[in-house]
Coordinates of C-alpha atoms in Angstrom, one line a residue:
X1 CA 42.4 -21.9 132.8
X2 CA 39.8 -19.8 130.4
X3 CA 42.7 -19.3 127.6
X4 CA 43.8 -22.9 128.0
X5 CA 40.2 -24.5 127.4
X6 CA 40.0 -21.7 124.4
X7 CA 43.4 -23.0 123.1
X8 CA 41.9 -26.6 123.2
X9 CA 38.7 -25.7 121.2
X10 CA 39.8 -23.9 118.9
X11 CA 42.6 -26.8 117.9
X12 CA 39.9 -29.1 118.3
X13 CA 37.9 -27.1 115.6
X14 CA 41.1 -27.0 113.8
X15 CA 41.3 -30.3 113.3
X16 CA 37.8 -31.1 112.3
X17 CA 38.3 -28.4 109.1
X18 CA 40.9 -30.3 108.1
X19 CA 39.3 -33.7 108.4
X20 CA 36.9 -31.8 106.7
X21 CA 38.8 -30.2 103.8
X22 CA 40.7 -33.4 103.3
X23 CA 37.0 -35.1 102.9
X24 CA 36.3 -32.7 100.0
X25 CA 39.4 -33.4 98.3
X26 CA 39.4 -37.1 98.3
X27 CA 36.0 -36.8 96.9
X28 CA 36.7 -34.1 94.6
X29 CA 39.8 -36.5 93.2
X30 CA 37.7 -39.7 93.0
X31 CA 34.9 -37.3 90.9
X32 CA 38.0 -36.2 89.0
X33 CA 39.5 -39.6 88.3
X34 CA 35.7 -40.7 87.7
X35 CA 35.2 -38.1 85.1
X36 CA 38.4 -38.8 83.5
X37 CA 38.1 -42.4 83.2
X38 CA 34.5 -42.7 82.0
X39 CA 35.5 -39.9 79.3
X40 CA 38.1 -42.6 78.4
X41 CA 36.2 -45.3 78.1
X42 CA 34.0 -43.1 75.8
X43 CA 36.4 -42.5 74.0
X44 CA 37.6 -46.1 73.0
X45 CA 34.0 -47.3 72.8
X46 CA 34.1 -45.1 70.0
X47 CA 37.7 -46.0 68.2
X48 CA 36.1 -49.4 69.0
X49 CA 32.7 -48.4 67.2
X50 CA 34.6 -46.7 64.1
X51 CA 37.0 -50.1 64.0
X52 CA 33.8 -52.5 63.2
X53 CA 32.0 -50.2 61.7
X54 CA 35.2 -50.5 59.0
X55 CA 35.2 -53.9 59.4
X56 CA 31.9 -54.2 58.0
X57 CA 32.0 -51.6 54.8
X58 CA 35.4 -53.6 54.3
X59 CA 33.2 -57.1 54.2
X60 CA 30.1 -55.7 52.3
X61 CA 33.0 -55.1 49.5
X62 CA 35.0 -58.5 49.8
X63 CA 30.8 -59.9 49.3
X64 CA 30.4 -57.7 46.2
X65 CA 33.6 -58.4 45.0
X66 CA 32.6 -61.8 44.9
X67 CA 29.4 -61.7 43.3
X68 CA 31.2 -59.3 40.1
X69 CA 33.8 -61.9 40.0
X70 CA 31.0 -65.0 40.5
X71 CA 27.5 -63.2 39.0
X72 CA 25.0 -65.2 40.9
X73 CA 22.8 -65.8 37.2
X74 CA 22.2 -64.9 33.9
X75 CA 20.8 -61.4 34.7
X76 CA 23.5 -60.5 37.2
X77 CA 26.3 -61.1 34.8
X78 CA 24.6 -59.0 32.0
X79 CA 24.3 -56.5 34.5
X80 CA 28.1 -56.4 34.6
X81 CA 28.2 -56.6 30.6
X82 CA 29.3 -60.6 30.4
X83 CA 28.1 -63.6 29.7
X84 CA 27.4 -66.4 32.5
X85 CA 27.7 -69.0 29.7
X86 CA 31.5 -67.9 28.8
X87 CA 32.9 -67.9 32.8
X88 CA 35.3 -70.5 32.7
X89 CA 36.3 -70.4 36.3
X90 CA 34.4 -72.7 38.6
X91 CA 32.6 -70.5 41.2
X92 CA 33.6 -71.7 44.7
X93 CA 31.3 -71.5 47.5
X94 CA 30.8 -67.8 49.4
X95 CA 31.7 -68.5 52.7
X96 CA 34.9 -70.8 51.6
X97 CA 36.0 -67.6 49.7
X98 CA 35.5 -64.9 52.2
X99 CA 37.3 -67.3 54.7
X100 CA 40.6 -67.7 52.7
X101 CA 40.3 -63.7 52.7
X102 CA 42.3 -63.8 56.6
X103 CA 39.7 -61.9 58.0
X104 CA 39.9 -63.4 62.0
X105 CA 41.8 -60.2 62.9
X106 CA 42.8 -57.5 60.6
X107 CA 44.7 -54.6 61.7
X108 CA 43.4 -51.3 61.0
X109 CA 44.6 -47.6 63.0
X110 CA 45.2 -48.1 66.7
X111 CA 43.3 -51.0 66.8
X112 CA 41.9 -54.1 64.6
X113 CA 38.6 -55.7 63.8
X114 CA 37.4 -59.4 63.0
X115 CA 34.6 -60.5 60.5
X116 CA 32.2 -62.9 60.4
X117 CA 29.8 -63.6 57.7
X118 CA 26.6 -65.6 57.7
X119 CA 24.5 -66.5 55.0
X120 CA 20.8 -66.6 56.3
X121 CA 19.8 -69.4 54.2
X122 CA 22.0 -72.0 56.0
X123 CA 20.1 -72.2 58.8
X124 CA 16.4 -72.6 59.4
X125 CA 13.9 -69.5 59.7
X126 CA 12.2 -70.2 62.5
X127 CA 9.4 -67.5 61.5
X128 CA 9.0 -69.0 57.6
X129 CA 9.7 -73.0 58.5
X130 CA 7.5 -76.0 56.9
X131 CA 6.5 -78.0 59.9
X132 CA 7.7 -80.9 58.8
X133 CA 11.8 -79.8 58.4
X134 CA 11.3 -77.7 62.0
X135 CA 10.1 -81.5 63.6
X136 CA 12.9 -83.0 62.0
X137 CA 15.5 -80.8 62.6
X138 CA 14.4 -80.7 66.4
X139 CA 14.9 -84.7 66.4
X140 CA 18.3 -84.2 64.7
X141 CA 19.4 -82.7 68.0
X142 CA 18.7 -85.4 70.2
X143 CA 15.0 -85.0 70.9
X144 CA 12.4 -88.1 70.7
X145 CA 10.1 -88.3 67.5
X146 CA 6.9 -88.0 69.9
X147 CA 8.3 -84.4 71.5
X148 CA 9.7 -83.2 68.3
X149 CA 6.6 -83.3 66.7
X150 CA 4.8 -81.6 70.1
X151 CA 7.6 -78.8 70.2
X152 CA 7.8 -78.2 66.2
X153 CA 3.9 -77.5 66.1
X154 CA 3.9 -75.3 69.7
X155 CA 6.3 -73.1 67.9
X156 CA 4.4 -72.7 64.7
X157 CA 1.6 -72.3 66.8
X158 CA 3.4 -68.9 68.4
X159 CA 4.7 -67.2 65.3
X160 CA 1.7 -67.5 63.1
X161 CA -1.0 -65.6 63.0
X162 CA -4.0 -66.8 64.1
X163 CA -5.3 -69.0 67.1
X164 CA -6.4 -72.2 65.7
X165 CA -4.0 -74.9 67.5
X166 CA -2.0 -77.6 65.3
X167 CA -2.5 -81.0 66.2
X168 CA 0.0 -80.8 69.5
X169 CA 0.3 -77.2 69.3
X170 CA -0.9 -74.3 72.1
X171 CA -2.9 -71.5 71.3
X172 CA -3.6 -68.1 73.5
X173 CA -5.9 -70.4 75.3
X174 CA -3.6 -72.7 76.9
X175 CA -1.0 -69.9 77.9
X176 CA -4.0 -68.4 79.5
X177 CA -5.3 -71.3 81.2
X178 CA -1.8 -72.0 82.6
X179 CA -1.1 -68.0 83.4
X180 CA 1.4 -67.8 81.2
X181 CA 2.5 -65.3 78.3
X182 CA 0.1 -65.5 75.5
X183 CA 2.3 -66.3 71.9
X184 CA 3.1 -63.7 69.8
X185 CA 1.2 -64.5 66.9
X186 CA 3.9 -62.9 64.8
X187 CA 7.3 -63.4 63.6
X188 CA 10.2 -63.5 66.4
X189 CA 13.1 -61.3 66.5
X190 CA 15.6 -63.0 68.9
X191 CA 15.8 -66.9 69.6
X192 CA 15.9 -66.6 73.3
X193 CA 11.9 -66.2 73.2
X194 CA 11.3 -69.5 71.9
X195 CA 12.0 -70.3 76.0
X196 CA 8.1 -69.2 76.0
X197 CA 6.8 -71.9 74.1
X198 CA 5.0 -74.7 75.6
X199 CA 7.9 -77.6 76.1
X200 CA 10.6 -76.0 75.0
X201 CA 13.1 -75.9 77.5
X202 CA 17.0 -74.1 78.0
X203 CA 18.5 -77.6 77.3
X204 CA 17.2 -78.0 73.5
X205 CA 17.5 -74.8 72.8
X206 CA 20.9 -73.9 73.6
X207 CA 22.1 -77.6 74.1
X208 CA 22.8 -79.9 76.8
X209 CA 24.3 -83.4 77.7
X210 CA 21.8 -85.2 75.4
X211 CA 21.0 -82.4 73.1
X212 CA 23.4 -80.4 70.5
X213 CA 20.8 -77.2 70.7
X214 CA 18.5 -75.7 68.3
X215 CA 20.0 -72.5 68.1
X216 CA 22.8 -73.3 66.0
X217 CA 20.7 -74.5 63.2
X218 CA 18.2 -71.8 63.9
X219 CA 18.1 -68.1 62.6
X220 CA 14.8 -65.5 62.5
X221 CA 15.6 -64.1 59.5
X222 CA 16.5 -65.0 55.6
X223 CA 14.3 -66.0 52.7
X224 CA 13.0 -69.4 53.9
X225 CA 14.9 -71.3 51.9
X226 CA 17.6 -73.4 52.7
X227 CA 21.2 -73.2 51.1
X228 CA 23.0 -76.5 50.0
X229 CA 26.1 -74.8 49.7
X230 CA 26.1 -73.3 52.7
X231 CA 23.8 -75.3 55.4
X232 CA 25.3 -77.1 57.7
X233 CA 24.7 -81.5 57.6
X234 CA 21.9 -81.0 60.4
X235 CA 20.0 -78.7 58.5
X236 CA 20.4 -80.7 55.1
X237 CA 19.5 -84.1 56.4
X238 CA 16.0 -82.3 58.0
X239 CA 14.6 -81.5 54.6
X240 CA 12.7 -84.4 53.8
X241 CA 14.3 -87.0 50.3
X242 CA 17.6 -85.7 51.5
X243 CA 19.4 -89.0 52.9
X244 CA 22.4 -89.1 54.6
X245 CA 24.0 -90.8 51.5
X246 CA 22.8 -87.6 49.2
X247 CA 23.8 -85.2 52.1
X248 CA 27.3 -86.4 53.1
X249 CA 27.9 -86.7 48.8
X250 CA 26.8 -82.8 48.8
X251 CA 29.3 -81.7 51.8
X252 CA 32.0 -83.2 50.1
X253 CA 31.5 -81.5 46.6
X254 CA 31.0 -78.2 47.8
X255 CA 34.6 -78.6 49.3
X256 CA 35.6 -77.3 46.1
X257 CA 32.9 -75.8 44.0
X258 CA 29.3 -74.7 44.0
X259 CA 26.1 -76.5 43.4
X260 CA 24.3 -75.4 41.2
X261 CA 20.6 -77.2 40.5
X262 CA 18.5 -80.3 41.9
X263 CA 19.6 -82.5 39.6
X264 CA 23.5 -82.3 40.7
X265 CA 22.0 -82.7 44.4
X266 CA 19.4 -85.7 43.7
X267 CA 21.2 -87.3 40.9
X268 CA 18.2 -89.4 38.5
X269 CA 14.9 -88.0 37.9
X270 CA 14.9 -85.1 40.4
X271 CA 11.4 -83.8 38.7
X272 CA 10.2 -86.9 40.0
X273 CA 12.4 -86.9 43.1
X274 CA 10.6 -83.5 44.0
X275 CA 6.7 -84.8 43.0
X276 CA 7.1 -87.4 46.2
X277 CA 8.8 -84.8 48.7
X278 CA 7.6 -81.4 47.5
X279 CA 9.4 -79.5 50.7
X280 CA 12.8 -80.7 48.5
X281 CA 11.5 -77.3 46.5
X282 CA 12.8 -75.5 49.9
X283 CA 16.2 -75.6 48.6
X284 CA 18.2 -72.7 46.8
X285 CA 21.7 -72.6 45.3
X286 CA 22.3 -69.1 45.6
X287 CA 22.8 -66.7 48.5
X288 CA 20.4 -64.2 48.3
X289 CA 20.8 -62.9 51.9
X290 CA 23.7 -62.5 54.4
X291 CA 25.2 -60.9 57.7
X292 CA 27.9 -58.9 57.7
X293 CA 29.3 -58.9 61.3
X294 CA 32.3 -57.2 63.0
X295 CA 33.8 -56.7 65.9
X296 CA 36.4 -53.8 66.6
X297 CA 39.2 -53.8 69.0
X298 CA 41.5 -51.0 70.3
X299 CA 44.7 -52.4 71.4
X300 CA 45.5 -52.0 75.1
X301 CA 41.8 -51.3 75.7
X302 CA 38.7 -53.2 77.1
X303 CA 36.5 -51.4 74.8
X304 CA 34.6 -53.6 72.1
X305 CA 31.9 -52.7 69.6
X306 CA 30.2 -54.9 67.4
X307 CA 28.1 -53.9 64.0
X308 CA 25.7 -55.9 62.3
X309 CA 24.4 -55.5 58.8
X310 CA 22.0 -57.8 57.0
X311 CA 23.0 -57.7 53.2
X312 CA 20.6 -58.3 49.8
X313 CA 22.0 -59.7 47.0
X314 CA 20.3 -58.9 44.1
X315 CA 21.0 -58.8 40.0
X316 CA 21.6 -55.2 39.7
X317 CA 24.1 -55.2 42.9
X318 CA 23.8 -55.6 47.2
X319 CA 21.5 -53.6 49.0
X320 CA 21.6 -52.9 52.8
X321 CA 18.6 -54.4 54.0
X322 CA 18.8 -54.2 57.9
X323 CA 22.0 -52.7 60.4
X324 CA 22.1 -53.1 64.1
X325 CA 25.1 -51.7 66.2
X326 CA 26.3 -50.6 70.2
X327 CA 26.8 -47.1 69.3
X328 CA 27.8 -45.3 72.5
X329 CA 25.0 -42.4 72.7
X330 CA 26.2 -41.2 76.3
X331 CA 28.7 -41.1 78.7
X332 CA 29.3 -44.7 80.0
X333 CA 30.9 -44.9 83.3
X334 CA 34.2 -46.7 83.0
X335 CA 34.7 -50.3 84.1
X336 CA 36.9 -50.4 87.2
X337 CA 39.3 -52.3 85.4
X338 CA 40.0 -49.3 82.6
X339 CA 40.5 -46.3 85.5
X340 CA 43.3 -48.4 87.0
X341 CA 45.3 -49.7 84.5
X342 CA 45.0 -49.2 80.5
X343 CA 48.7 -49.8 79.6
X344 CA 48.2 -53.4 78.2
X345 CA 45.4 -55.9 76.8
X346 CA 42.5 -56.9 78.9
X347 CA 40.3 -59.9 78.4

């Protein structure tokens, strides 16, 4: 009876070292497959990183090839030893240019990359604005006059610098008063904060049934100016002695080439033209500043990686003025979706 009770112990205890064991080696496996994955992912985040990172140097030299080919003015070309006056070529607008280049998906290694360019002067700086083009552009997207003029001076009102209110603006004292986030009282870096400003709301910023959405139209960086030959009709038709007549006659020359002063743009008398809406001195022909952005795919792989770099142009060449970008500095842990299966495309 002794050595039959001993027998059933010690098979008992048997079997628990092997539930045991076994316990350790699923974990150790699932640490192992873990480890292996996440040094994967690494891995492709990085082919990824390389890919845009490409992308971009390759769309920095399309954007200088155009402006040796096009010199933006007098200086420019003299720069490059010829003479503005002699180019017989009409100069077609930037963007139309880099488009035509195929540039939605380019191939490059194991993987490919996509490029998108922005010219910062198309779109309004939110942080450099005249009150009255913010106001109108904020109407253009559906808003009433009355709350256009409320929400264009509340935003002034949080990126400048002091605390004395506009007429329907809100100073630190308001935000207080309500318990709310006092305003910067300095430029913005990202859109998204403008959620913070008294009145503004999700639906006319990014757009809802009755709104289109500021942040199209919208950008926090550039020169201030505003590009004819590159703003979009919203932005145009906000800049005050630009009617829809002039506008819609603007979009459809730049179809084809450049414009190149006021008096192409206003037609008669643009000195005078200017005198009676002076913010018509807001507007630029030239692109001066622009984003280079890319994305980078590896084929068969989740991984993406997007770079950003914000280019100068100036008369002796570009110059890299800002760069943003997802470099991986550690060891990510893998998606699920890359451990278990990395054989074809994933969305």
């Amino acid at each position: 009876m002794k050595r039959s009770r001993r027998r059933g112990v010690a098979l008992v205890l048997a079997l628990w070292v092997l539930v045991l064991f076994s316990f350790v080696g699923l974990e150790l496996s699932t640490f192992s497959r873990a480890d292996t994955g996440g040094a994967r992912y690494l891995k492709e985040r990085l082919q990824a990183y390389y890919l845009a990172r490409g992308g971009v140097e390759r769309g920095i030299g399309l954007v200088n090839d155009y402006f040796r080919r096009y010199p933006a003015n007098a200086l420019a070309a003299k720069n490059l030893g010829r003479d503005l006056s002699t180019l017989k070529e009409s100069r077609p607008p930037l963007l139309t240019w880099l488009a035509d280049r195929g540039l939605a998906r380019v191939p490059l290694g194991a993987g490919s990359y996509s490029l998108r360019f922005e010219d910062l002067a198309a779109r309004v700086n939110v942080n450099r604005t005249d009150p009255l083009v913010l106001a109108n552009l904020i109407r253009l997207t559906g808003v009433d006059d009355a709350r256009s003029r409320q929400l264009a001076d509340a935003v002034l009102d949080w990126v400048d610098a002091d605390d004395q209110h506009r007429p329907q603006g809100a100073e630190r004292d308001w935000y207080e008063r309500h318990r709310l986030r006092p305003p910067r009282n300095g430029p913005v870096t990202q859109l998204e904060e403008l959620l913070l400003v008294k009145g503004m709301t999700r639906d006319i910023l990014f757009g809802g049934e009755r709104t289109k959405g500021l942040v199209p139209f919208l950008t926090t960086e550039g020169p201030g100016k505003i590009n004819v030959n590159s703003a979009p009709a919203e932005v145009l038709l906000a800049v005050p002695g630009l009617d829809q007549g002039t506008v819609s006659r603007i979009l459809s020359t730049r179809r084809t080439r450049s414009l190149r002063s006021l008096a192409e743009v206003l037609g008669a008398d643009p000195e005078a033209q200017l005198g009676r809406n002076p913010v018509l001195g807001l507007l630029s022909f030239d692109t001066t500043e622009m984003a280079v952005e890319a994305q980078g795919m590896l084929a068969g792989a989740p991984a993406r990686s997007v770079v950003r770099a914000t280019v100068g142009v100036m008369p002796a060449g570009l110059v890299v003025r800002g760069w943003r970008d997802d470099f991986p500095s550690g060891l990510a842990l893998a998606p699920a979706s890359s451990a278990a299966d990395s054989t074809g495309p994933q969305s």
